[in-house]
Amino acid sequence: DAKTTQPTSMDCAEGRAANLPCNHSTISGNEYVYWYRQIHSQGPQYIIHGLKNNETNEMASLIITEDRKSSTLILPHATLRDTAVYYCIVRVETSGSRLTFGEGTQLTVNP
Amino acid sequence: GAGVSQSPSNKVTEKGKDVELRCDPISGHTALYWYRQSLGQGLEFLIYFQGNSAPDKSGLPSDRFSAERTGGSVSTLTIQRTQQEDSAVYLCASSPGQWYSPLHFGNGTRLTVT
């Protein structure tokens, strides 16, 4: 799977949008971008995924650049409960469907 | 609906003992995964089951680790002759089976080997 690069940590004020970047410059045409988050002492939680079009669901929006070399996860109105480690993962069919987790970004939402 | 269920939530065992960890996937999900997460570390893939295909065991760290999935549903991860370095949170995930389908994780079993 293509390697991803994320900042180690980020801070965001409660109520503001949190924009989490991810670089995946070696991504291939058949690789999807996935975002998960992990709140302390819980299993990872699926957030959103996409191939090349921007995606939105009830949790977040995913913006993928036209060249697909980077993406941004947007939490539109961050709350204290959004404090978590956020993982950006790219996944290719040949990897046997497993997800390979990196170090992720520790997002801290401050009151 | 019900998510992935894992039991027990916590397990303390003595070094050298065998342990079994259970995973109940989401109903209808054909793919099942085991991962482990050591303290302060990332998630490490262990094993993957897909339908009736042979499991992908490439992530199992040693032959003390094994897993089975009976009837295409419940899975058991067994660790024989536990060692202190086996202490970790063991996470199970399931998915509908298509390779692009997202994985849904349980909250894990925290294993402590004393």
CSV table of C-alpha atoms in Angstrom, one decimal:
chain,number,residue,atom,x,y,z
A,1,ASP,CA,0.0,0.0,0.0
A,2,ALA,CA,1.1,3.5,-0.7
A,3,LYS,CA,2.8,5.2,2.2
A,4,THR,CA,1.0,8.1,3.8
A,5,THR,CA,2.4,11.1,5.7
A,6,GLN,CA,0.4,12.9,8.4
A,7,PRO,CA,1.4,15.5,11.0
A,8,THR,CA,2.0,14.0,14.4
A,9,SER,CA,-0.4,16.3,16.2
A,10,MET,CA,-2.9,19.2,15.6
A,11,ASP,CA,-5.0,21.4,17.8
A,12,CYS,CA,-8.4,22.8,17.0
A,13,ALA,CA,-10.8,25.0,18.9
A,14,GLU,CA,-14.2,23.6,19.8
A,15,GLY,CA,-16.9,24.6,17.3
A,16,ARG,CA,-14.3,25.4,14.5
A,17,ALA,CA,-13.6,23.2,11.5
A,18,ALA,CA,-10.7,20.7,11.9
A,19,ASN,CA,-8.8,20.1,8.7
A,20,LEU,CA,-6.5,17.1,8.8
A,21,PRO,CA,-4.1,16.8,5.9
A,22,CYS,CA,-2.6,13.6,4.5
A,23,ASN,CA,0.0,13.2,1.8
A,24,HIS,CA,0.0,10.0,-0.4
A,25,SER,CA,2.2,11.1,-3.3
A,26,THR,CA,2.8,7.5,-4.5
A,27,ILE,CA,-0.9,6.5,-4.7
A,28,SER,CA,-2.0,4.4,-7.6
A,29,GLY,CA,-5.1,4.7,-9.7
A,30,ASN,CA,-6.8,1.7,-8.0
A,31,GLU,CA,-6.1,2.7,-4.4
A,32,TYR,CA,-8.8,4.2,-2.1
A,33,VAL,CA,-8.1,6.7,0.6
A,34,TYR,CA,-9.6,5.8,4.0
A,35,TRP,CA,-9.9,7.7,7.2
A,36,TYR,CA,-10.3,6.1,10.6
A,37,ARG,CA,-10.1,7.5,14.1
A,38,GLN,CA,-9.3,6.0,17.4
A,39,ILE,CA,-10.5,7.4,20.7
A,40,HIS,CA,-8.6,6.3,23.7
A,41,SER,CA,-9.4,2.7,24.8
A,42,GLN,CA,-11.7,2.1,21.9
A,43,GLY,CA,-11.3,0.3,18.6
A,44,PRO,CA,-10.7,2.3,15.4
A,45,GLN,CA,-13.8,3.9,14.0
A,46,TYR,CA,-14.4,4.2,10.3
A,47,ILE,CA,-15.1,7.8,9.2
A,48,ILE,CA,-15.1,8.0,5.4
A,49,HIS,CA,-13.4,6.8,2.2
A,50,GLY,CA,-13.0,7.8,-1.4
A,51,LEU,CA,-11.3,7.1,-4.7
A,52,LYS,CA,-11.0,10.4,-6.5
A,53,ASN,CA,-14.2,12.4,-6.0
A,54,ASN,CA,-14.9,14.4,-2.8
A,55,GLU,CA,-17.1,12.6,-0.4
A,56,THR,CA,-19.3,13.8,2.5
A,57,ASN,CA,-21.2,11.9,5.1
A,58,GLU,CA,-22.7,12.7,8.5
A,59,MET,CA,-19.3,12.7,10.2
A,60,ALA,CA,-17.0,14.4,7.8
A,61,SER,CA,-16.0,15.5,4.4
A,62,LEU,CA,-13.1,14.1,2.4
A,63,ILE,CA,-11.4,16.4,-0.2
A,64,ILE,CA,-9.0,14.6,-2.6
A,65,THR,CA,-6.8,16.7,-4.8
A,66,GLU,CA,-7.1,16.3,-8.6
A,67,ASP,CA,-3.8,14.5,-8.8
A,68,ARG,CA,-4.8,12.3,-5.9
A,69,LYS,CA,-1.4,12.9,-4.2
A,70,SER,CA,-3.0,14.4,-1.1
A,71,SER,CA,-6.3,14.6,0.8
A,72,THR,CA,-7.9,16.5,3.7
A,73,LEU,CA,-10.4,15.3,6.2
A,74,ILE,CA,-12.7,18.0,7.4
A,75,LEU,CA,-14.7,17.8,10.6
A,76,PRO,CA,-17.0,20.9,10.1
A,77,HIS,CA,-17.7,21.7,13.7
A,78,ALA,CA,-15.3,20.0,16.0
A,79,THR,CA,-16.4,19.0,19.5
A,80,LEU,CA,-14.4,17.8,22.5
A,81,ARG,CA,-15.5,14.2,21.7
A,82,ASP,CA,-13.6,14.5,18.4
A,83,THR,CA,-10.3,14.4,20.2
A,84,ALA,CA,-8.7,11.2,18.9
A,85,VAL,CA,-5.9,9.8,16.7
A,86,TYR,CA,-6.9,10.1,13.1
A,87,TYR,CA,-5.4,7.6,10.6
A,88,CYS,CA,-5.2,8.2,6.8
A,89,ILE,CA,-4.8,4.9,4.9
A,90,VAL,CA,-4.5,4.0,1.3
A,91,ARG,CA,-5.6,0.5,0.3
A,92,VAL,CA,-5.1,-1.5,-2.9
A,93,GLU,CA,-6.8,-4.6,-3.9
A,94,THR,CA,-3.6,-6.6,-4.1
A,95,SER,CA,-3.0,-6.1,-0.4
A,96,GLY,CA,-5.5,-8.7,0.5
A,97,SER,CA,-7.9,-6.2,1.7
A,98,ARG,CA,-6.1,-5.5,4.9
A,99,LEU,CA,-5.6,-1.9,6.2
A,100,THR,CA,-2.1,-0.9,7.1
A,101,PHE,CA,-2.2,1.7,9.9
A,102,GLY,CA,0.5,4.3,10.3
A,103,GLU,CA,1.1,6.6,13.2
A,104,GLY,CA,-1.8,9.0,12.5
A,105,THR,CA,-2.5,12.5,13.7
A,106,GLN,CA,-3.4,13.2,17.4
A,107,LEU,CA,-6.1,15.8,17.1
A,108,THR,CA,-6.9,17.7,20.3
A,109,VAL,CA,-10.0,19.8,20.4
A,110,ASN,CA,-9.7,22.5,23.0
A,111,PRO,CA,-12.6,24.2,24.8
B,1,GLY,CA,-27.6,-2.6,14.7
B,2,ALA,CA,-25.1,-4.6,16.7
B,3,GLY,CA,-21.4,-4.0,16.0
B,4,VAL,CA,-18.4,-6.3,16.4
B,5,SER,CA,-18.4,-7.9,19.8
B,6,GLN,CA,-15.3,-9.1,21.5
B,7,SER,CA,-14.9,-11.1,24.7
B,8,PRO,CA,-13.5,-10.9,27.3
B,9,SER,CA,-12.9,-7.2,27.4
B,10,ASN,CA,-10.0,-7.7,29.8
B,11,LYS,CA,-7.9,-10.8,30.4
B,12,VAL,CA,-5.1,-11.3,32.9
B,13,THR,CA,-3.1,-14.5,32.6
B,14,GLU,CA,0.2,-15.9,33.9
B,15,LYS,CA,3.2,-16.4,31.6
B,16,GLY,CA,3.1,-19.8,30.0
B,17,LYS,CA,-0.7,-20.2,30.1
B,18,ASP,CA,-2.9,-20.5,27.0
B,19,VAL,CA,-5.6,-17.9,26.2
B,20,GLU,CA,-8.5,-17.7,23.9
B,21,LEU,CA,-10.0,-14.5,22.6
B,22,ARG,CA,-13.4,-14.4,21.0
B,23,CYS,CA,-14.8,-12.2,18.2
B,24,ASP,CA,-18.5,-12.0,17.0
B,25,PRO,CA,-18.5,-10.1,13.7
B,26,ILE,CA,-21.4,-8.1,12.4
B,27,SER,CA,-24.0,-10.4,11.0
B,28,GLY,CA,-23.6,-11.1,7.3
B,29,HIS,CA,-20.0,-9.8,7.1
B,30,THR,CA,-17.9,-12.4,5.3
B,31,ALA,CA,-14.5,-10.9,6.0
B,32,LEU,CA,-12.9,-10.9,9.5
B,33,TYR,CA,-9.6,-9.5,10.7
B,34,TRP,CA,-7.5,-9.7,13.8
B,35,TYR,CA,-5.1,-6.9,14.8
B,36,ARG,CA,-3.1,-6.2,17.9
B,37,GLN,CA,-2.0,-2.9,19.4
B,38,SER,CA,0.7,-2.8,22.0
B,39,LEU,CA,0.8,0.1,24.4
B,40,GLY,CA,1.5,3.4,22.6
B,41,GLN,CA,2.0,1.6,19.3
B,42,GLY,CA,0.1,1.4,16.0
B,43,LEU,CA,-2.1,-1.4,14.9
B,44,GLU,CA,-0.4,-4.6,13.7
B,45,PHE,CA,-2.2,-6.9,11.3
B,46,LEU,CA,-2.4,-10.6,12.4
B,47,ILE,CA,-4.7,-12.6,10.3
B,48,TYR,CA,-7.6,-12.3,7.8
B,49,PHE,CA,-10.5,-14.6,6.9
B,50,GLN,CA,-12.6,-14.2,3.8
B,51,GLY,CA,-15.5,-16.6,3.3
B,52,ASN,CA,-14.3,-20.1,2.7
B,53,SER,CA,-10.9,-19.1,1.3
B,54,ALA,CA,-7.7,-20.1,3.1
B,55,PRO,CA,-6.9,-17.4,5.7
B,56,ASP,CA,-4.1,-15.0,5.3
B,57,LYS,CA,-1.9,-15.8,8.3
B,58,SER,CA,1.1,-13.7,7.2
B,59,GLY,CA,0.9,-11.3,10.2
B,60,LEU,CA,1.0,-13.9,13.0
B,61,PRO,CA,4.2,-13.2,14.9
B,62,SER,CA,4.9,-16.8,15.9
B,63,ASP,CA,3.5,-20.4,15.8
B,64,ARG,CA,2.2,-19.8,19.3
B,65,PHE,CA,-0.6,-17.8,17.7
B,66,SER,CA,-3.5,-19.4,15.8
B,67,ALA,CA,-7.0,-18.4,14.8
B,68,GLU,CA,-10.0,-20.2,13.5
B,69,ARG,CA,-13.4,-19.1,12.2
B,70,THR,CA,-16.2,-21.6,12.6
B,71,GLY,CA,-19.2,-21.6,10.3
B,72,GLY,CA,-18.0,-18.3,8.7
B,73,SER,CA,-19.0,-16.3,11.7
B,74,VAL,CA,-17.5,-16.4,15.2
B,75,SER,CA,-13.7,-16.4,15.4
B,76,THR,CA,-11.3,-17.4,18.1
B,77,LEU,CA,-7.7,-16.2,18.5
B,78,THR,CA,-5.6,-18.6,20.5
B,79,ILE,CA,-2.2,-17.7,22.1
B,80,GLN,CA,-0.3,-20.7,23.5
B,81,ARG,CA,2.3,-20.4,26.2
B,82,THR,CA,1.8,-16.7,26.6
B,83,GLN,CA,4.8,-14.4,27.0
B,84,GLN,CA,4.9,-10.9,28.6
B,85,GLU,CA,5.5,-9.4,25.1
B,86,ASP,CA,2.1,-10.7,24.1
B,87,SER,CA,0.5,-8.1,26.3
B,88,ALA,CA,-1.5,-5.9,24.1
B,89,VAL,CA,-5.1,-5.0,23.0
B,90,TYR,CA,-6.3,-7.5,20.5
B,91,LEU,CA,-8.8,-6.0,18.0
B,92,CYS,CA,-11.2,-7.8,15.7
B,93,ALA,CA,-12.8,-6.2,12.7
B,94,SER,CA,-15.3,-7.4,10.1
B,95,SER,CA,-16.4,-6.1,6.7
B,96,PRO,CA,-19.0,-7.1,4.1
B,97,GLY,CA,-16.2,-8.7,2.0
B,98,GLN,CA,-15.6,-6.5,-1.0
B,99,TRP,CA,-12.0,-5.4,-0.9
B,100,TYR,CA,-12.9,-1.7,-0.8
B,101,SER,CA,-15.5,-2.2,2.0
B,102,PRO,CA,-14.6,-0.4,5.2
B,103,LEU,CA,-13.6,-2.4,8.3
B,104,HIS,CA,-15.7,-2.1,11.4
B,105,PHE,CA,-13.8,-2.7,14.6
B,106,GLY,CA,-14.7,-4.0,18.0
B,107,ASN,CA,-13.4,-2.4,21.2
B,108,GLY,CA,-10.8,-5.2,21.7
B,109,THR,CA,-9.6,-7.5,24.4
B,110,ARG,CA,-6.9,-6.1,26.7
B,111,LEU,CA,-4.5,-9.0,27.4
B,112,THR,CA,-2.1,-8.7,30.3
B,113,VAL,CA,0.5,-11.4,30.8
B,114,THR,CA,2.1,-11.3,34.2
